[in-house]
């Protein structure tokens, strides 16, 4: 729920940060071997593909596409093939659009050497933990009548950490009429992330392992972003009373409210003393988990990019869903 900033902040809002201090933070880089191998395999498999579904995280719709994906898309466009951008709002209404849209795109495109094939082959690409496997499972349930509780209905493993899908290429049927297969691919990031802030946004959305950036640093950037966008759902969720721009103060109150404390042994002149302190890392993890699970409401981290480049989403792609 979005609350009224004046009621929350009072005079303290005047002291809020106008920018996030990026000095001292390195750009998070995570490009393990399976990503390099997967990207090469994806590029070499394009001759088998009729269309690409490019899954974007709705929270970082414009900042999450890696350089490798851009090369793949350009290759497809050079061959006259098409791609669909689909944000990770995997609900029934959005998923229903995918098969008809893909069928229409392929039907209106020249298929070259695949012209005689009766089956359609679609490649699904995206950064780690963006929802590719969830999309595939949803398509199978809808079009192959696979019940959610049926083991065959869940063709790909899903998880809340990046790197769950490591198979270089998995071919999965998602529809009978038309006969359609999807190639599930491992999530791939650019070997070099363009800026520290882009790395922070990717990490907030779970595409980079938290420990590469630091959980408390991520929590601080999240707090800064929520306050800048005047999204104060965290105040109500944790019962904080008012918004705050100091991450130490916020994490302390979160830790106390959730009972996340720890005993710390302090050496004094009279001997060792056990002191109860807030568990700041545990509070930071809970803050990040709450954001990632959507309990703080819809948050678009690329809002500034969208406002400064209103045509950023119209680059020749056809979006199935563009709102978070």
Short mmCIF file of C-alpha atoms in Angstrom, two decimals:
data_model
loop_
_atom_site.label_atom_id
_atom_site.label_comp_id
_atom_site.label_asym_id
_atom_site.label_seq_id
_atom_site.Cartn_x
_atom_site.Cartn_y
_atom_site.Cartn_z
CA UNK A 1 0.00 0.00 0.00
CA UNK A 2 1.33 3.43 -0.93
CA UNK A 3 1.17 5.80 2.02
CA UNK A 4 1.21 9.60 2.11
CA UNK A 5 4.86 10.73 2.34
CA UNK A 6 4.05 13.80 4.49
CA UNK A 7 2.40 11.66 7.15
CA UNK A 8 5.33 9.27 7.17
CA UNK A 9 8.40 11.40 6.87
CA UNK A 10 7.90 14.79 8.43
CA UNK A 11 10.97 16.95 8.63
CA UNK A 12 13.30 13.95 8.38
CA UNK A 13 12.67 13.68 4.65
CA UNK A 14 14.70 16.83 4.00
CA UNK A 15 17.83 14.95 5.10
CA UNK A 16 17.33 11.99 2.76
CA UNK A 17 20.04 11.11 0.30
CA UNK A 18 19.70 12.62 -3.16
CA UNK A 19 21.90 9.92 -4.66
CA UNK A 20 23.20 6.53 -3.59
CA UNK A 21 26.91 6.56 -2.69
CA UNK A 22 28.46 4.21 -5.23
CA UNK A 23 32.03 5.01 -4.28
CA UNK A 24 33.88 2.06 -2.80
CA UNK A 25 31.54 -0.48 -4.43
CA UNK A 26 32.88 -2.66 -7.22
CA UNK A 27 30.79 -3.83 -10.15
CA UNK A 28 29.42 -7.27 -9.34
CA UNK A 29 30.64 -9.81 -11.90
CA UNK A 30 29.26 -13.31 -12.09
CA UNK A 31 29.92 -15.17 -15.32
CA UNK A 32 30.61 -18.81 -14.40
CA UNK A 33 31.55 -21.46 -16.90
CA UNK A 34 28.01 -22.71 -17.53
CA UNK A 35 27.00 -19.21 -18.67
CA UNK A 36 29.80 -18.97 -21.23
CA UNK A 37 29.04 -22.47 -22.46
CA UNK A 38 25.30 -21.77 -22.58
CA UNK A 39 25.71 -18.52 -24.53
CA UNK A 40 27.86 -20.21 -27.18
CA UNK A 41 25.37 -23.07 -27.48
CA UNK A 42 22.46 -20.65 -27.79
CA UNK A 43 24.19 -18.78 -30.60
CA UNK A 44 25.06 -21.99 -32.46
CA UNK A 45 21.48 -23.31 -32.11
CA UNK A 46 19.78 -20.34 -33.76
CA UNK A 47 19.42 -22.25 -37.04
CA UNK A 48 16.96 -24.54 -35.24
CA UNK A 49 14.82 -21.67 -33.96
CA UNK A 50 11.71 -20.03 -35.44
CA UNK A 51 11.26 -17.40 -32.74
CA UNK A 52 12.71 -16.19 -29.44
CA UNK A 53 10.84 -15.43 -26.25
CA UNK A 54 12.96 -12.93 -24.35
CA UNK A 55 11.85 -12.92 -20.71
CA UNK A 56 12.49 -9.69 -18.83
CA UNK A 57 12.09 -8.98 -15.14
CA UNK A 58 9.31 -6.39 -14.88
CA UNK A 59 11.33 -4.57 -12.22
CA UNK A 60 14.36 -4.08 -14.52
CA UNK A 61 12.73 -4.33 -17.93
CA UNK A 62 15.37 -2.27 -19.72
CA UNK A 63 18.48 -2.90 -17.67
CA UNK A 64 18.49 -6.68 -17.61
CA UNK A 65 19.39 -7.60 -21.19
CA UNK A 66 22.96 -8.77 -21.64
CA UNK A 67 25.25 -8.05 -24.56
CA UNK A 68 25.09 -11.69 -25.63
CA UNK A 69 21.30 -11.48 -25.95
CA UNK A 70 21.58 -8.36 -28.10
CA UNK A 71 23.85 -10.24 -30.49
CA UNK A 72 21.35 -13.11 -30.65
CA UNK A 73 18.44 -10.76 -31.36
CA UNK A 74 20.37 -8.93 -34.07
CA UNK A 75 21.27 -12.24 -35.69
CA UNK A 76 17.61 -13.24 -35.67
CA UNK A 77 16.53 -9.95 -37.17
CA UNK A 78 19.19 -10.30 -39.84
CA UNK A 79 17.69 -13.64 -40.76
CA UNK A 80 14.19 -12.16 -40.89
CA UNK A 81 13.07 -13.94 -37.71
CA UNK A 82 11.11 -12.35 -34.87
CA UNK A 83 11.23 -12.21 -31.10
CA UNK A 84 8.70 -11.58 -28.35
CA UNK A 85 9.49 -9.69 -25.17
CA UNK A 86 7.61 -11.06 -22.19
CA UNK A 87 7.96 -9.71 -18.66
CA UNK A 88 7.89 -12.14 -15.77
CA UNK A 89 4.28 -11.49 -14.74
CA UNK A 90 3.45 -15.17 -15.14
CA UNK A 91 -0.31 -15.26 -14.68
CA UNK A 92 -2.97 -17.04 -16.72
CA UNK A 93 -4.07 -14.00 -18.71
CA UNK A 94 -0.54 -13.09 -19.78
CA UNK A 95 0.49 -16.65 -20.59
CA UNK A 96 -2.59 -17.10 -22.79
CA UNK A 97 -1.19 -14.48 -25.17
CA UNK A 98 2.08 -16.27 -25.86
CA UNK A 99 1.10 -19.18 -28.14
CA UNK A 100 -1.25 -17.13 -30.39
CA UNK A 101 1.32 -14.33 -30.68
CA UNK A 102 4.18 -16.69 -31.50
CA UNK A 103 2.02 -18.55 -34.03
CA UNK A 104 1.11 -15.28 -35.72
CA UNK A 105 4.72 -14.07 -35.83
CA UNK A 106 6.03 -17.31 -37.30
CA UNK A 107 3.17 -17.50 -39.78
CA UNK A 108 4.00 -14.03 -41.10
CA UNK A 109 7.74 -14.70 -41.37
CA UNK A 110 9.81 -16.59 -43.89
CA UNK A 111 11.12 -19.78 -42.23
CA UNK A 112 14.02 -20.48 -44.62
CA UNK A 113 15.29 -24.06 -44.17
CA UNK A 114 12.59 -24.75 -41.56
CA UNK A 115 9.78 -24.07 -44.03
CA UNK A 116 8.93 -27.76 -44.42
CA UNK A 117 9.00 -28.55 -40.71
CA UNK A 118 5.58 -29.07 -39.13
CA UNK A 119 6.76 -28.16 -35.66
CA UNK A 120 7.67 -24.79 -34.24
CA UNK A 121 10.82 -24.38 -32.17
CA UNK A 122 11.09 -21.45 -29.76
CA UNK A 123 14.11 -20.42 -27.72
CA UNK A 124 13.51 -18.87 -24.28
CA UNK A 125 16.26 -16.53 -23.09
CA UNK A 126 16.75 -14.25 -20.11
CA UNK A 127 19.02 -13.36 -17.24
CA UNK A 128 19.27 -15.75 -14.25
CA UNK A 129 16.23 -16.19 -12.01
CA UNK A 130 13.98 -14.16 -14.32
CA UNK A 131 11.15 -16.70 -14.57
CA UNK A 132 11.88 -18.66 -17.76
CA UNK A 133 11.18 -22.04 -16.18
CA UNK A 134 8.01 -20.75 -14.51
CA UNK A 135 6.78 -19.51 -17.90
CA UNK A 136 7.47 -22.87 -19.52
CA UNK A 137 5.67 -24.77 -16.77
CA UNK A 138 2.68 -22.41 -17.07
CA UNK A 139 2.49 -22.95 -20.83
CA UNK A 140 2.56 -26.72 -20.36
CA UNK A 141 -0.21 -26.61 -17.79
CA UNK A 142 -2.40 -24.47 -20.02
CA UNK A 143 -1.86 -26.09 -23.40
CA UNK A 144 -1.05 -29.69 -22.52
CA UNK A 145 -3.63 -29.92 -19.73
CA UNK A 146 -1.02 -30.80 -17.15
CA UNK A 147 -2.39 -30.45 -13.64
CA UNK A 148 -0.19 -28.49 -11.20
CA UNK A 149 0.14 -31.52 -8.95
CA UNK A 150 1.08 -33.87 -11.80
CA UNK A 151 4.85 -34.58 -11.94
CA UNK A 152 4.74 -34.38 -15.73
CA UNK A 153 3.22 -30.93 -15.48
CA UNK A 154 6.42 -29.48 -14.05
CA UNK A 155 8.99 -30.01 -16.76
CA UNK A 156 11.66 -27.68 -15.43
CA UNK A 157 12.93 -27.05 -11.94
CA UNK A 158 12.34 -23.58 -10.57
CA UNK A 159 13.97 -21.82 -7.66
CA UNK A 160 14.63 -18.51 -5.97
CA UNK A 161 18.35 -18.50 -6.68
CA UNK A 162 20.15 -17.70 -9.94
CA UNK A 163 21.69 -20.64 -11.73
CA UNK A 164 18.97 -23.28 -11.20
CA UNK A 165 18.77 -24.08 -14.93
CA UNK A 166 22.27 -25.10 -15.98
CA UNK A 167 21.50 -27.50 -18.81
CA UNK A 168 22.86 -26.03 -22.02
CA UNK A 169 19.66 -26.72 -23.95
CA UNK A 170 16.51 -28.57 -22.90
CA UNK A 171 13.82 -29.22 -25.54
CA UNK A 172 10.35 -29.19 -23.96
CA UNK A 173 6.96 -29.57 -25.62
CA UNK A 174 4.45 -26.90 -24.63
CA UNK A 175 1.64 -27.24 -27.19
CA UNK A 176 -0.01 -29.84 -29.46
CA UNK A 177 -1.78 -27.59 -31.97
CA UNK A 178 0.38 -26.17 -33.33
CA UNK A 179 3.10 -28.61 -32.34
CA UNK A 180 5.50 -26.39 -30.45
CA UNK A 181 8.68 -26.99 -28.50
CA UNK A 182 10.61 -24.58 -26.31
CA UNK A 183 14.34 -24.60 -25.74
CA UNK A 184 14.94 -23.74 -22.09
CA UNK A 185 18.32 -22.09 -21.66
CA UNK A 186 20.47 -21.20 -18.65
CA UNK A 187 20.23 -17.63 -17.43
CA UNK A 188 23.09 -15.58 -18.83
CA UNK A 189 24.50 -12.22 -17.79
CA UNK A 190 26.87 -10.00 -19.72
CA UNK A 191 30.52 -10.88 -18.93
CA UNK A 192 30.91 -7.24 -17.88
CA UNK A 193 28.06 -5.37 -16.18
CA UNK A 194 28.05 -1.78 -17.40
CA UNK A 195 27.86 0.03 -14.06
CA UNK A 196 27.75 -0.44 -10.30
CA UNK A 197 24.11 0.69 -10.18
CA UNK A 198 23.08 -1.79 -12.89
CA UNK A 199 24.82 -4.49 -10.89
CA UNK A 200 22.89 -3.46 -7.77
CA UNK A 201 19.58 -3.62 -9.64
CA UNK A 202 20.40 -7.06 -11.05
CA UNK A 203 21.41 -8.29 -7.61
CA UNK A 204 18.23 -6.91 -6.02
CA UNK A 205 16.21 -9.00 -8.47
CA UNK A 206 18.19 -12.12 -7.63
CA UNK A 207 20.12 -12.42 -10.88
CA UNK A 208 23.47 -12.06 -9.10
CA UNK A 209 24.36 -13.99 -5.96
CA UNK A 210 23.77 -11.80 -2.90
CA UNK A 211 27.15 -12.41 -1.31
CA UNK A 212 28.94 -10.97 -4.35
CA UNK A 213 27.47 -7.58 -3.49
CA UNK A 214 26.68 -7.88 0.22
CA UNK A 215 23.23 -8.29 1.74
CA UNK A 216 23.38 -5.10 3.81
CA UNK A 217 24.57 -3.09 0.79
CA UNK A 218 21.66 -4.46 -1.24
CA UNK A 219 19.23 -3.66 1.58
CA UNK A 220 20.58 -0.11 1.73
CA UNK A 221 20.16 0.38 -2.04
CA UNK A 222 16.63 -1.05 -1.82
CA UNK A 223 15.75 1.36 0.99
CA UNK A 224 17.17 4.29 -0.99
CA UNK A 225 15.18 3.28 -4.11
CA UNK A 226 11.91 2.81 -2.24
CA UNK A 227 12.22 6.21 -0.62
CA UNK A 228 13.17 7.93 -3.87
CA UNK A 229 10.10 6.46 -5.57
CA UNK A 230 7.93 7.27 -2.53
CA UNK A 231 7.02 3.62 -2.07
CA UNK A 232 6.59 3.23 1.66
CA UNK A 233 5.05 -0.23 1.85
CA UNK A 234 7.98 -1.34 4.01
CA UNK A 235 6.87 1.07 6.76
CA UNK A 236 3.47 -0.58 7.05
CA UNK A 237 4.79 -4.12 6.51
CA UNK A 238 7.24 -3.88 9.40
CA UNK A 239 5.20 -1.46 11.52
CA UNK A 240 7.99 1.13 11.63
CA UNK A 241 5.75 4.14 12.23
CA UNK A 242 7.56 6.38 9.74
CA UNK A 243 9.86 6.16 6.75
CA UNK A 244 13.59 6.36 7.33
CA UNK A 245 16.64 6.72 5.08
CA UNK A 246 19.16 5.21 7.52
CA UNK A 247 19.60 1.50 6.78
CA UNK A 248 21.18 0.76 10.17
CA UNK A 249 18.16 2.21 11.98
CA UNK A 250 15.72 0.36 9.70
CA UNK A 251 17.49 -3.00 10.02
CA UNK A 252 17.73 -2.59 13.80
CA UNK A 253 13.97 -2.07 14.08
CA UNK A 254 13.28 -4.93 11.66
CA UNK A 255 15.54 -7.26 13.63
CA UNK A 256 13.92 -6.36 16.95
CA UNK A 257 10.40 -6.72 15.54
CA UNK A 258 11.16 -10.14 14.04
CA UNK A 259 13.15 -11.33 17.05
CA UNK A 260 16.30 -11.68 14.95
CA UNK A 261 18.92 -11.00 17.61
CA UNK A 262 22.21 -12.62 18.51
CA UNK A 263 24.44 -12.91 21.54
CA UNK A 264 27.81 -11.23 21.18
CA UNK A 265 30.62 -11.77 23.69
CA UNK A 266 32.26 -8.49 24.69
CA UNK A 267 35.55 -8.43 26.55
CA UNK A 268 35.52 -5.89 29.41
CA UNK A 269 37.85 -5.05 32.26
CA UNK A 270 35.83 -7.29 34.57
CA UNK A 271 35.55 -10.23 32.22
CA UNK A 272 33.47 -11.42 29.28
CA UNK A 273 29.95 -10.06 28.99
CA UNK A 274 27.24 -11.43 26.71
CA UNK A 275 25.38 -8.63 24.94
CA UNK A 276 22.20 -9.04 22.89
CA UNK A 277 22.51 -7.23 19.56
CA UNK A 278 20.30 -7.03 16.47
CA UNK A 279 21.20 -9.53 13.78
CA UNK A 280 21.69 -7.06 10.94
CA UNK A 281 22.50 -9.65 8.21
CA UNK A 282 19.36 -11.64 9.09
CA UNK A 283 17.24 -8.47 9.02
CA UNK A 284 18.75 -7.52 5.64
CA UNK A 285 17.93 -10.97 4.24
CA UNK A 286 14.32 -10.64 5.41
CA UNK A 287 14.06 -7.14 3.88
CA UNK A 288 15.33 -8.47 0.53
CA UNK A 289 13.07 -11.54 0.69
CA UNK A 290 10.04 -9.35 1.39
CA UNK A 291 10.81 -7.20 -1.65
CA UNK A 292 11.47 -10.15 -3.96
CA UNK A 293 8.27 -11.92 -2.94
CA UNK A 294 6.21 -8.84 -3.84
CA UNK A 295 5.04 -8.07 -0.30
CA UNK A 296 6.14 -4.43 -0.68
CA UNK A 297 4.00 -3.97 -3.78
CA UNK A 298 5.08 -3.44 -7.40
CA UNK A 299 8.45 -1.72 -7.68
CA UNK A 300 10.08 -0.80 -10.99
CA UNK A 301 13.76 -0.20 -10.44
CA UNK A 302 14.15 1.13 -14.01
CA UNK A 303 11.55 3.86 -13.54
CA UNK A 304 14.13 6.62 -14.09
CA UNK A 305 15.27 4.96 -17.32
CA UNK A 306 11.70 4.67 -18.52
CA UNK A 307 10.94 8.31 -17.76
CA UNK A 308 14.07 9.61 -19.47
CA UNK A 309 13.67 7.31 -22.50
CA UNK A 310 9.94 6.94 -23.14
CA UNK A 311 10.60 5.00 -26.35
CA UNK A 312 12.93 2.49 -24.67
CA UNK A 313 10.35 -0.27 -24.92
CA UNK A 314 9.62 0.31 -28.60
CA UNK A 315 12.67 -1.02 -30.40
CA UNK A 316 10.95 -3.23 -32.94
CA UNK A 317 9.92 -5.84 -30.40
CA UNK A 318 6.38 -6.85 -29.65
CA UNK A 319 5.67 -6.93 -25.92
CA UNK A 320 3.25 -9.44 -24.48
CA UNK A 321 3.15 -7.61 -21.17
CA UNK A 322 5.02 -4.49 -20.16
CA UNK A 323 3.72 -3.50 -16.74
CA UNK A 324 5.07 -4.92 -13.46
#
